[in-house]
Amino acid sequence: MTALCPTLDGVLFTRCAVRMGLSLALSFAFATVFVYADAISPEHAEFFERHIRPVLVERCFECHSSKTTAPKGGLRLDTAETIRSGGDSGPAIVSGNADDSLLVQAIRYEGHEMPPDGKLPEDVIAHFEQWVALGAPDPRTETPNTPEHASPSTSNGDHWAFKPPQAVEPPQVRDASWPRSPVDKFILGRLEDEGLTPSPPAQPRTQLRRVAYALTGLPPSFAEMEAFAAAPTDEAYAAFVERLLASPQFGERWGRHWLDIARYADTKGYVFTQDRNLPAAPSYRDWVIAAFNSDLPYDRFVVAQLAADQMDDPSAKPAMGFLTLGRVFLGNTSDIIDDRIDVMTRGLLGLTVTCARCHDHKYDPIPTADYYSLYGVFASSKDSGDAAAPLMLVDAETPTEPVIFVRGNPSNHGPKVQRRFLSCLSNDEPQPFEHGSGRKELAEAIASPNNPLTARVWVNRVWGHLLGQALVTTPSDFGTRSDPPSHPELLDWLATQFVAEGWSTKQLIRQIVLSNAYRQSSEDRPECRERDPENLLVWRMNRQRLELEPLRDSLLLAAGRLDLALGGPSVHLTQAPFPTRRAVYGFIERQNLPGFFRTFDFAGPDTHAPQRPQTTVPQQALYLMNSPFVLQQAEHLVRRPEVASVASYEDRAQQIYEAALGRVPTAEELAVATEFLTTSESAAPESTNCWKYGWGTVDEHTGRVEFHELPHFAKKAWQGGTELPDPALGWVFLTANGGHTGDKAHMAIRRWTAPRAGIARIAGVLQHKPEKGDGVRARIVTAAGLAAEWTVYHGQLETGMTGIPVTQGDVIDLVVDCRENVDHDDFEWKTTITLQPTEGELQVFDSTAEFRGPAPLTPLERLAHVLLMSNEFAFVD
């Protein structure tokens, strides 16, 4: 079977379409046979460029494109319009219906057999089926009479981004009382030109909460909010900003922003039989966090990530994870280098250079020769390191002399090129790199104060994170297709100041958050919104929802459980028992992100992410309502000493408000909460369920049981997580009738706790139904140790004991474990425990009838849960 061209399999055209002006609206136009380019989401355009266009180009265009004067069957597949209109047999695609689409039928070999030289792989066919089901989104804008790739302009002309930033003076403004800083003069000057005025300052609590989340990703404490509300002076605010900038949590917050740019993940992506994990990934993450905390100058920060192997600082070696921690593309060198060029040029320069991989850039002055000049730099570098150490790039002994790959095909060599910098960012003809691969020279050219893009791109990203909207709304594309900056003079002033003040990110942030522009209220003003509906002029602060990381961290902080330790291995955030580390230390699965990450708009780790979307969808509210993790934090919140130590419902309600929202409740809120707690039927009685469901081990010598509760309840079973086998606990689960044991380290344990002293007896039936496997072993363990044991294979037997003395709080464990293996170890063990108390009537406890899922929240926990689900909790202000 003919293999797909390696340069086309992966991200060949991704940057050409997705990164260059496609609408960022997350709307879907499925009403017609075709999803038009300006309505395609970036995710759907990326899917087309990654999985559909490469196959069309390699396997279909020879017979079904403008390459042939008479396309077979009258069908052309090289433009969106012709694939929509179809050929002699009708439309090739029926939007949303793969089974009725002639193109899908043909590649399935149903009736027609296309391509005729061999059926496409099943995974490729599945991609086409998924594409049609999505509505066949097709970002191609070429018309049938236009060549697929037009020639670009090769001069930068007058485009603002290629001109050096100018150290302009802040404008003169009419209202001299409002500006607190030069930043404010630039903002006010534009507002006054448009006949608008800035908004009043936000409330003191709002200002403090806003800047705390912006700088550390965590809310201020209740005491800090109270103190600032009582004396909201500029001096107190500035001092608070300094404490935030000096906090270790600053690096965690801003390091996570950078990890989006660096497409950080803890796995390699799709790799067949290789180990999918990247054990050294956390060392890069921790280096980034430390770099932000130490305020490493941004120019050195950039150079370290491109050429740490050529620096004198050994501690900088993990920095090269910026290049080496990308997807491995099944070892395809061309795609790996393309990914490294992409993360470098879009991430640091705001240019879509990889659009020139197969042809000259269609819009920006980036010829294919420039792409292969950079390609030669990375082709002259080789990976160095092992699984336990950060993966480095080092120069190869003999540099590669690069050539242009015609149409991106490595087997089709064109003219030779030199390893050098981009021509559009060079004053004259760029000079060839002279030292080794040229990677250090490339890094220094990018980090040069004379580079018109590097400082601009970074200060624009910083502004966007702080204000909720960047000055250039396409932060990774400053090319000719981008919108111009809303405040070009401010962007230049920030960039020149940034360089002049030593490339200090903390100083840049300080300038912005101390301004009145940043401290404005986010309240709507209809008269301003009518003139500037997108708030491009910054007449108010943009409202921002908490991102995934600060939302999760704030839930743990409210519960009094957040672990603030720095660095270390990555942890699985969605697997119980849920870790309490900050979310920046979460394990990032490149290929299959858990639903939690996708629900809350996490940056896709497969490629460089310019910015995160910000959606408001029902799944987010449903997660907060039903997530075991969130419910757990509500339970822990009411156990905090300051809540549990007060007696009255009114005092407890007030303490819950302070812990969850950082403020005291209003009189009305307090009255409603107190009434709810007082009148709730479930407030008084405690649960009388004596059964718990868990996993653990039994010490063969002492009979001591190590017991852990199973963390997740789903489909009428207690188990390790949402899926079986659970990655951490394996196959162990318990149901009303029985369950399944795990391995020797994860035995299934049903625990009964004596509600009072007395004599207990146990009766039951143990059953193993499967014909396969080797059966299970069941044991009863009491306070005195191992009391009884049975083994059953494909059958059943009675189990029982009498005369077991218990005191109140003693436990009896019903333990089931595997024998040689865990295959087919389903079992049933229906048990009753009869207790004759020392005083009182006989009690019978039935393991099947009394089986329960999670206990309902108490009224106090329900109150805490409601506050943790509120908009006030989930939004910055």
CSV table of C-alpha atoms in Angstrom, one decimal, residues 72-367:
chain,number,residue,atom,x,y,z
A,72,LYS,CA,-12.4,11.4,-13.4
A,73,GLY,CA,-16.2,11.3,-12.9
A,74,GLY,CA,-16.3,15.0,-13.2
A,75,LEU,CA,-15.2,15.2,-9.6
A,76,ARG,CA,-12.6,17.6,-8.2
A,77,LEU,CA,-11.5,17.4,-4.6
A,78,ASP,CA,-9.0,20.2,-4.5
A,79,THR,CA,-11.3,23.1,-3.5
A,80,ALA,CA,-14.1,23.4,-0.9
A,81,GLU,CA,-16.5,24.4,-3.6
A,82,THR,CA,-15.9,21.5,-6.0
A,83,ILE,CA,-16.0,18.9,-3.2
A,84,ARG,CA,-19.3,20.4,-2.2
A,85,SER,CA,-20.8,20.4,-5.7
A,86,GLY,CA,-19.5,16.9,-6.5
A,87,GLY,CA,-19.2,15.2,-9.9
A,88,ASP,CA,-21.3,13.3,-12.4
A,89,SER,CA,-22.8,11.1,-9.6
A,90,GLY,CA,-23.8,14.1,-7.5
A,91,PRO,CA,-22.4,15.7,-4.3
A,92,ALA,CA,-19.5,13.8,-2.8
A,93,ILE,CA,-20.4,14.8,0.7
A,94,VAL,CA,-23.8,14.7,2.6
A,95,SER,CA,-23.0,16.8,5.6
A,96,GLY,CA,-23.4,15.0,8.9
A,97,ASN,CA,-24.2,11.6,7.2
A,98,ALA,CA,-21.1,9.5,6.4
A,99,ASP,CA,-23.1,6.5,5.2
A,100,ASP,CA,-24.8,8.4,2.4
A,101,SER,CA,-21.7,10.3,1.3
A,102,LEU,CA,-20.4,9.0,-2.0
A,103,LEU,CA,-16.8,9.9,-1.0
A,104,VAL,CA,-17.0,7.8,2.2
A,105,GLN,CA,-18.6,4.9,0.3
A,106,ALA,CA,-15.8,5.0,-2.3
A,107,ILE,CA,-13.0,4.9,0.3
A,108,ARG,CA,-14.8,2.0,2.1
A,109,TYR,CA,-14.9,0.2,-1.3
A,110,GLU,CA,-18.7,0.1,-1.3
A,111,GLY,CA,-19.6,0.2,-5.0
A,112,HIS,CA,-16.6,2.3,-6.1
A,113,GLU,CA,-13.1,1.5,-5.0
A,114,MET,CA,-11.1,4.7,-4.4
A,115,PRO,CA,-8.2,5.1,-4.5
A,116,PRO,CA,-7.9,2.3,-7.0
A,117,ASP,CA,-4.2,1.4,-6.1
A,118,GLY,CA,-5.1,0.2,-2.6
A,119,LYS,CA,-7.7,0.8,0.2
A,120,LEU,CA,-6.9,3.5,2.7
A,121,PRO,CA,-6.0,2.3,6.3
A,122,GLU,CA,-9.0,1.9,8.6
A,123,ASP,CA,-7.9,4.8,10.8
A,124,VAL,CA,-7.8,7.1,7.8
A,125,ILE,CA,-11.3,6.0,6.7
A,126,ALA,CA,-12.5,6.6,10.3
A,127,HIS,CA,-11.1,10.2,10.1
A,128,PHE,CA,-13.1,10.8,6.9
A,129,GLU,CA,-16.3,9.4,8.6
A,130,GLN,CA,-15.7,11.7,11.6
A,131,TRP,CA,-15.0,14.7,9.3
A,132,VAL,CA,-18.4,14.2,7.5
A,133,ALA,CA,-20.2,13.7,10.8
A,134,LEU,CA,-18.8,17.1,12.0
A,135,GLY,CA,-20.4,18.6,8.9
A,136,ALA,CA,-17.3,18.3,6.6
A,137,PRO,CA,-15.6,21.5,7.7
A,138,ASP,CA,-13.3,22.7,5.0
A,139,PRO,CA,-11.2,25.9,5.5
A,140,ARG,CA,-9.9,26.0,1.9
A,141,THR,CA,-10.8,29.3,0.3
A,142,GLU,CA,-9.5,28.6,-3.2
A,143,THR,CA,-11.9,28.9,-6.1
A,144,PRO,CA,-12.0,26.2,-8.8
A,145,ASN,CA,-10.0,28.4,-11.2
A,146,THR,CA,-7.4,29.4,-8.7
A,147,PRO,CA,-4.2,27.4,-8.2
A,148,GLU,CA,-4.1,25.7,-4.9
A,149,HIS,CA,-1.2,27.8,-3.7
A,150,ALA,CA,-0.8,31.3,-4.8
A,151,SER,CA,2.5,33.1,-4.6
A,152,PRO,CA,3.0,35.5,-1.7
A,153,SER,CA,4.3,38.9,-1.5
A,154,THR,CA,8.0,38.6,-0.7
A,155,SER,CA,8.5,42.1,0.7
A,156,ASN,CA,7.3,43.2,4.1
A,157,GLY,CA,6.1,46.5,2.7
A,158,ASP,CA,4.8,48.9,5.4
A,159,HIS,CA,3.4,46.2,7.7
A,160,TRP,CA,3.7,47.6,11.3
A,161,ALA,CA,5.0,44.4,12.9
A,162,PHE,CA,8.3,44.3,10.8
A,163,LYS,CA,9.2,47.9,11.9
A,164,PRO,CA,11.2,48.4,15.1
A,165,PRO,CA,9.1,49.6,18.0
A,166,GLN,CA,9.3,53.3,18.6
A,167,ALA,CA,9.9,54.8,22.0
A,168,VAL,CA,7.0,57.1,21.8
A,169,GLU,CA,6.0,59.6,24.5
A,170,PRO,CA,2.7,59.1,26.2
A,171,PRO,CA,0.0,61.4,24.8
A,172,GLN,CA,-1.3,64.5,26.4
A,173,VAL,CA,-4.7,64.0,27.9
A,174,ARG,CA,-7.4,66.4,28.9
A,175,ASP,CA,-8.3,64.7,32.2
A,176,ALA,CA,-4.9,64.9,34.0
A,177,SER,CA,-6.4,63.6,37.3
A,178,TRP,CA,-7.1,60.0,36.0
A,179,PRO,CA,-3.8,58.7,34.8
A,180,ARG,CA,-1.7,57.0,37.5
A,181,SER,CA,1.0,55.8,35.0
A,182,PRO,CA,2.0,56.2,31.3
A,183,VAL,CA,-0.2,53.2,30.6
A,184,ASP,CA,-3.2,55.2,31.7
A,185,LYS,CA,-2.3,58.1,29.4
A,186,PHE,CA,-2.3,55.8,26.3
A,187,ILE,CA,-5.7,54.3,27.3
A,188,LEU,CA,-7.3,57.6,28.2
A,189,GLY,CA,-6.0,59.3,25.1
A,190,ARG,CA,-7.8,56.8,22.8
A,191,LEU,CA,-10.9,57.0,24.9
A,192,GLU,CA,-11.0,60.8,24.8
A,193,ASP,CA,-10.5,60.7,21.0
A,194,GLU,CA,-13.6,58.6,20.8
A,195,GLY,CA,-15.6,60.7,23.2
A,196,LEU,CA,-15.6,58.1,25.9
A,197,THR,CA,-14.5,58.0,29.6
A,198,PRO,CA,-12.9,55.2,31.7
A,199,SER,CA,-15.0,53.3,34.2
A,200,PRO,CA,-14.7,54.1,38.0
A,201,PRO,CA,-12.4,51.9,40.0
A,202,ALA,CA,-13.6,48.4,41.0
A,203,GLN,CA,-14.6,47.8,44.6
A,204,PRO,CA,-11.5,47.2,46.9
A,205,ARG,CA,-12.3,43.5,47.4
A,206,THR,CA,-12.7,43.1,43.7
A,207,GLN,CA,-9.3,44.8,43.0
A,208,LEU,CA,-7.6,42.5,45.5
A,209,ARG,CA,-9.2,39.3,44.2
A,210,ARG,CA,-8.4,40.3,40.6
A,211,VAL,CA,-4.8,41.0,41.0
A,212,ALA,CA,-4.2,38.0,43.3
A,213,TYR,CA,-5.7,35.6,40.7
A,214,ALA,CA,-3.8,37.3,37.9
A,215,LEU,CA,-0.4,37.0,39.7
A,216,THR,CA,-0.7,33.8,41.6
A,217,GLY,CA,-3.8,31.9,40.5
A,218,LEU,CA,-5.2,31.9,44.0
A,219,PRO,CA,-7.6,34.3,45.8
A,220,PRO,CA,-6.5,36.5,48.7
A,221,SER,CA,-7.3,35.3,52.2
A,222,PHE,CA,-10.4,36.6,54.1
A,223,ALA,CA,-8.1,38.5,56.4
A,224,GLU,CA,-6.3,40.2,53.5
A,225,MET,CA,-9.6,41.2,52.0
A,226,GLU,CA,-10.9,42.6,55.2
A,227,ALA,CA,-7.8,44.6,55.8
A,228,PHE,CA,-7.7,46.2,52.4
A,229,ALA,CA,-11.5,46.9,52.4
A,230,ALA,CA,-11.0,48.8,55.6
A,231,ALA,CA,-8.0,50.9,54.2
A,232,PRO,CA,-8.0,50.7,50.4
A,233,THR,CA,-5.0,53.0,49.9
A,234,ASP,CA,-2.7,53.0,46.8
A,235,GLU,CA,0.2,52.2,49.1
A,236,ALA,CA,-1.6,49.1,50.5
A,237,TYR,CA,-2.5,47.9,47.0
A,238,ALA,CA,1.1,48.4,45.8
A,239,ALA,CA,2.5,46.5,48.8
A,240,PHE,CA,0.1,43.7,48.2
A,241,VAL,CA,1.3,43.5,44.5
A,242,GLU,CA,4.9,43.3,45.7
A,243,ARG,CA,4.0,40.4,48.0
A,244,LEU,CA,2.3,38.6,45.1
A,245,LEU,CA,5.3,39.1,42.8
A,246,ALA,CA,7.6,37.7,45.5
A,247,SER,CA,5.4,34.7,46.2
A,248,PRO,CA,6.5,31.2,45.0
A,249,GLN,CA,3.0,30.9,43.5
A,250,PHE,CA,3.7,33.6,41.0
A,251,GLY,CA,6.0,31.3,39.1
A,252,GLU,CA,3.4,28.6,39.1
A,253,ARG,CA,0.7,30.9,37.7
A,254,TRP,CA,2.9,32.4,34.9
A,255,GLY,CA,4.7,29.2,34.3
A,256,ARG,CA,1.4,27.6,33.4
A,257,HIS,CA,0.8,30.4,30.9
A,258,TRP,CA,4.1,29.6,29.2
A,259,LEU,CA,3.4,25.9,29.2
A,260,ASP,CA,0.5,26.6,26.9
A,261,ILE,CA,2.8,28.3,24.5
A,262,ALA,CA,5.3,25.4,24.8
A,263,ARG,CA,2.6,22.7,24.1
A,264,TYR,CA,3.7,21.0,27.3
A,265,ALA,CA,2.6,17.4,28.0
A,266,ASP,CA,3.8,14.4,30.0
A,267,THR,CA,3.3,12.0,27.1
A,268,LYS,CA,4.6,11.7,23.5
A,269,GLY,CA,1.3,11.2,21.7
A,270,TYR,CA,0.5,8.3,19.4
A,271,VAL,CA,3.7,6.1,19.4
A,272,PHE,CA,2.6,2.5,18.8
A,273,THR,CA,4.8,0.2,21.0
A,274,GLN,CA,7.1,2.9,22.6
A,275,ASP,CA,6.7,4.0,26.2
A,276,ARG,CA,4.3,6.9,25.8
A,277,ASN,CA,5.5,8.8,28.9
A,278,LEU,CA,8.0,11.6,29.0
A,279,PRO,CA,9.5,11.1,32.5
A,280,ALA,CA,11.7,14.2,32.2
A,281,ALA,CA,8.9,16.6,31.3
A,282,PRO,CA,8.4,17.8,34.9
A,283,SER,CA,12.0,19.0,35.0
A,284,TYR,CA,11.2,21.5,32.2
A,285,ARG,CA,8.0,22.5,33.9
A,286,ASP,CA,9.8,23.1,37.1
A,287,TRP,CA,12.6,25.1,35.3
A,288,VAL,CA,10.0,27.4,33.8
A,289,ILE,CA,8.3,28.0,37.2
A,290,ALA,CA,11.7,28.8,38.8
A,291,ALA,CA,12.6,31.1,35.9
A,292,PHE,CA,9.5,33.2,36.4
A,293,ASN,CA,10.0,33.2,40.2
A,294,SER,CA,13.6,34.5,39.8
A,295,ASP,CA,12.5,37.0,37.1
A,296,LEU,CA,15.0,35.6,34.7
A,297,PRO,CA,15.3,38.2,32.0
A,298,TYR,CA,13.2,37.3,29.1
A,299,ASP,CA,16.0,37.4,26.5
A,300,ARG,CA,18.0,34.9,28.5
A,301,PHE,CA,14.8,32.9,29.1
A,302,VAL,CA,14.4,32.6,25.3
A,303,VAL,CA,18.0,31.7,24.6
A,304,ALA,CA,18.1,29.0,27.3
A,305,GLN,CA,15.1,27.3,25.7
A,306,LEU,CA,16.7,27.2,22.3
A,307,ALA,CA,20.4,26.7,23.1
A,308,ALA,CA,20.9,25.7,26.8
A,309,ASP,CA,23.5,23.2,25.6
A,310,GLN,CA,25.7,26.1,24.6
A,311,MET,CA,25.4,28.1,27.8
A,312,ASP,CA,27.7,28.1,30.8
A,313,ASP,CA,24.8,27.5,33.2
A,314,PRO,CA,24.2,23.8,33.8
A,315,SER,CA,21.0,24.5,35.6
A,316,ALA,CA,19.5,25.7,32.4
A,317,LYS,CA,19.6,22.4,30.7
A,318,PRO,CA,16.0,21.4,31.4
A,319,ALA,CA,15.0,24.6,29.5
A,320,MET,CA,15.4,22.8,26.2
A,321,GLY,CA,12.2,20.9,26.9
A,322,PHE,CA,10.6,23.8,25.0
A,323,LEU,CA,11.9,22.1,21.8
A,324,THR,CA,12.2,18.5,22.8
A,325,LEU,CA,8.9,17.8,24.6
A,326,GLY,CA,6.7,18.0,21.5
A,327,ARG,CA,4.8,15.2,19.9
A,328,VAL,CA,7.1,12.6,18.4
A,329,PHE,CA,5.1,11.9,15.2
A,330,LEU,CA,6.1,8.2,15.2
A,331,GLY,CA,9.7,9.3,14.8
A,332,ASN,CA,9.1,11.2,11.5
A,333,THR,CA,12.0,13.7,11.5
A,334,SER,CA,10.5,16.2,9.1
A,335,ASP,CA,7.3,16.5,11.3
A,336,ILE,CA,9.3,16.8,14.5
A,337,ILE,CA,11.4,19.6,13.1
A,338,ASP,CA,8.3,21.3,11.7
A,339,ASP,CA,6.8,21.1,15.2
A,340,ARG,CA,9.9,22.7,16.7
A,341,ILE,CA,10.0,25.5,14.1
A,342,ASP,CA,6.3,26.1,14.7
A,343,VAL,CA,6.5,26.4,18.5
A,344,MET,CA,9.6,28.6,18.2
A,345,THR,CA,8.3,31.0,15.5
A,346,ARG,CA,4.6,31.3,16.6
A,347,GLY,CA,5.5,31.2,20.3
A,348,LEU,CA,8.4,33.7,20.3
A,349,LEU,CA,8.0,35.7,17.1
A,350,GLY,CA,4.2,35.6,16.4
A,351,LEU,CA,4.8,34.4,12.8
A,352,THR,CA,3.3,31.4,11.1
A,353,VAL,CA,6.6,30.3,9.4
A,354,THR,CA,5.5,26.7,9.0
A,355,CYS,CA,3.0,27.8,6.4
A,356,ALA,CA,6.1,28.0,4.1
A,357,ARG,CA,6.9,24.4,4.4
A,358,CYS,CA,5.5,23.4,1.0
A,359,HIS,CA,5.2,26.8,-0.7
A,360,ASP,CA,6.0,30.4,-0.2
A,361,HIS,CA,3.8,31.9,2.5
A,362,LYS,CA,0.6,33.1,0.9
A,363,TYR,CA,0.4,36.3,2.9
A,364,ASP,CA,3.6,37.1,4.8
A,365,PRO,CA,7.1,37.7,3.4
A,366,ILE,CA,8.4,34.3,4.3
A,367,PRO,CA,9.6,32.3,1.3
